[in-house]
Amino acid sequence: MAKKKTTSSKSETLDFTKYVRWFWIIFLGGIASVVLLFLLASWGALGEMPDYTRLENPETNLATEIISSDDKTLGKFYFNDNRTPIDFKDLPRNLVDALIATEDVRHYEHSGIDGRGTLRAFVYLGKKGGASTISQQLARQLFIGVRDKDNTTNAIIQKIQEWVLAIQLERQYTKEEILAMYFNIYDFGNNGDGIRSASRIYFGKEPKDLELKESAMLVGMFKNSSLYNPRRNPVGVKNRRNVVLAQMMKYEFISEEVKDSLQNTELDLDFSPENHREGIATYFREYLRGFMKEWANKEENRKPDGSKYDLYSDGLKVFTTIDSRMQQYAEDAVAQHMPRLQAEFDNQNTPDRNKTAPFLELDASEVKKLMNDGMKRGERWRILKNQGKSDKEIRASFEKPTDMRIFKWVDGKASEVDTIMKPIDSMRYYKSFLRPGMMSMDPLTGHVKAWVGGMNYKHFQYDMVKQGARQVGSTFKPFVYATAIDQLQFSPCDSFPRTQITIEANKFGNPEPWTVKNSDGNYSGKQTLKDALASSTNTVTARLMNEIGPQPVVQMAKKLGITAEILPVPAIALGTPDISIYEMVAAYSTFANKGVYNKPVMVTRIEDKNGTVLYQFAPESKDVLSEEVAYVTVNLMEGVTQAGSGKRLRHNSSWLAKSAVYKEIMTGYPYELKNPIAGKTGTTQNQSDGWFMGMVPNLVTGVWVGAEDRAAHFRTIHYGQGASMALPIWGLYMKACYADETLNVSDGRFEKPSNLKIDINCEARDEGDIGGNGSPADEFDTDF
């Protein structure tokens, strides 16, 4: 009996040993299988995997960023990815805490895979949360993409790849770098690629300035930015944000009191879309696009491998001279003045008052030709022509009513209105709008500080700063005066008769006699040059032209940077050439800069995504005038704002309210500027173009206002002069600049040369009589 028990005991021991052996075989085999699976995945046997080069430099499209002189982002260039990466140090603590509390509370403890979370997910089949760490989610975003949940095998393989890549990322990067990469790679919707774009688009601020509840909302969007889109689903987004806040309280990042108080608040979005047609400095950004394309096409600006830089994906940084504050003040000035001016223009061009509105002095056949020419220049004509449509078919399409969104001033603000309109009628509608152009520049450096090419880039894309060139009127006269002072050493105190003058035929190559008239009809007495420029007396300017001839004036304009064609004929004295605001501002800056011309500068440097400088601007300067001649010319132009058409810059709102001519569009503009200002208004003969060029020692600004077609204009000079059309924008802009003490815009005097020999101390005169007929010069601007 005992022997049988012994045999049985040995048998049981052998059987137990067998189980232990199989347990270890299965256990170690399982581990080996997992290790082998990981190795196969890392070797690419389960599908393509990135090599270490891609791990070190993940392929992401980065937007080119346009940066202002005061270190603000003006805009970006991108096609699909509006992404500008930031470093971990630029992420606020509350944003990082919200992400860790919600997505991976043990982020700093694991090496890419959270064992506890993975085990929990297996045991509860994912019902108590997934196990993806931030490192795994980053790996998925960078290299794998959306997991194929419909195919179990593919889903398992992708999960294994995710694990492998997460471990590799953890070896390659610090925990902080992984967090920053995750924030930078995520698409938050509405062109919010990466946390920086999302923060600016949804809240109008940089990430470092995000409040706790704003950070919680953005982190909540990681779950599904398409579903949790704050513009389409604000209730769902708010609920999701509150879940994030609850998680932060659960893991003691915030107190329960803070959680409760924030959960009761609204989202408080400040939606600021970032696209090429909206935002600040849109016209300048479009100019910059052309500049950058030209730069990238040059052989010397290529990448080390010889390829071109891609403006839309290589993450360049373009540092510009534009000051975001001054740019905003310039755009605000335009937005304040233009709807008032437009309202008066519309009032004068109702169908009852003007049968050919918005055009004047045109008959039906001329209007038809104007509209036909406009059709052929338009985008609709180009698109239909490319589609193979005949001219007849295209013209017929202009007569078919269609749905469209049109620009309109509504309650003094730029708006879009849905309507049904024939394309031909929309053409006429847009031709009725007065448009502005404005540029502001530091004459000492050539740095352009503000650039407003129009009032709404989406609907008026033609840039009136550099693309457009219009007749400059009397703003050309300082070039004549400067030439006369330079050549003949005239003084501002020298007097000339106001009498009518005729420059005979064949003199200066003039084919016919040219008789010059004053717009106010006054030809009595004499005027000093300072008085004559202040009141823009045509006959005195013509007498100067008769003394020096047109050719030296043309040469002077060319030295001042004017590239437009200027015929050497006497009539240029009254401003017949078409010149851009860009060139006019640069030319006037020469006077403020003691006779030294600085070519306008818009870009100071360009860097690649790693901060390597690719381009550094080199200033282009040249001596044009002596310091003495430049100062005397400035002194002459100071008379315009002391006693001429620019004098209204000194007035307050009570004076404007008494002026019947201007009160409808000028009330509420109490500039009351006391500091020295040099300037010149300009008005073309039919009131189609209004100009004001204004200067202080460290800022020169030019403003133009007019319609697309010169046949659209005010009937009379009361509204159609530069002092009413353009000067108010300058005044509003400068008043805002002076109110911002951080800008340091000069309010002092222009520096007088130490060796000044030309006499500028003219006898005082009655300001009310400079027009020669006793009428206040402010009420009538004789500047054409």
PDB file of N, CA and C in Angstrom, residues 1-8:
ATOM      1  N   MET A   1       0.832  -1.214   0.000  1.00  0.00           N
ATOM      2  CA  MET A   1       0.000   0.000   0.000  1.00  0.00           C
ATOM      3  C   MET A   1       0.854   1.245   0.000  1.00  0.00           C
ATOM      4  N   ALA A   2       1.892   1.261   0.836  1.00  0.00           N
ATOM      5  CA  ALA A   2       2.772   2.449   0.927  1.00  0.00           C
ATOM      6  C   ALA A   2       3.492   2.687  -0.384  1.00  0.00           C
ATOM      7  N   LYS A   3       3.872   1.584  -1.054  1.00  0.00           N
ATOM      8  CA  LYS A   3       4.599   1.725  -2.313  1.00  0.00           C
ATOM      9  C   LYS A   3       3.750   2.362  -3.379  1.00  0.00           C
ATOM     10  N   LYS A   4       2.480   2.035  -3.381  1.00  0.00           N
ATOM     11  CA  LYS A   4       1.578   2.632  -4.361  1.00  0.00           C
ATOM     12  C   LYS A   4       1.454   4.126  -4.154  1.00  0.00           C
ATOM     13  N   LYS A   5       1.397   4.581  -2.903  1.00  0.00           N
ATOM     14  CA  LYS A   5       1.280   6.029  -2.605  1.00  0.00           C
ATOM     15  C   LYS A   5       2.489   6.781  -3.108  1.00  0.00           C
ATOM     16  N   THR A   6       3.662   6.175  -2.941  1.00  0.00           N
ATOM     17  CA  THR A   6       4.902   6.829  -3.383  1.00  0.00           C
ATOM     18  C   THR A   6       4.892   7.026  -4.877  1.00  0.00           C
ATOM     19  N   THR A   7       4.465   6.009  -5.579  1.00  0.00           N
ATOM     20  CA  THR A   7       4.395   6.113  -7.046  1.00  0.00           C
ATOM     21  C   THR A   7       3.437   7.185  -7.474  1.00  0.00           C
ATOM     22  N   SER A   8       2.293   7.246  -6.819  1.00  0.00           N
ATOM     23  CA  SER A   8       1.282   8.268  -7.140  1.00  0.00           C
ATOM     24  C   SER A   8       1.802   9.659  -6.842  1.00  0.00           C
TER      25      SER A   8
END
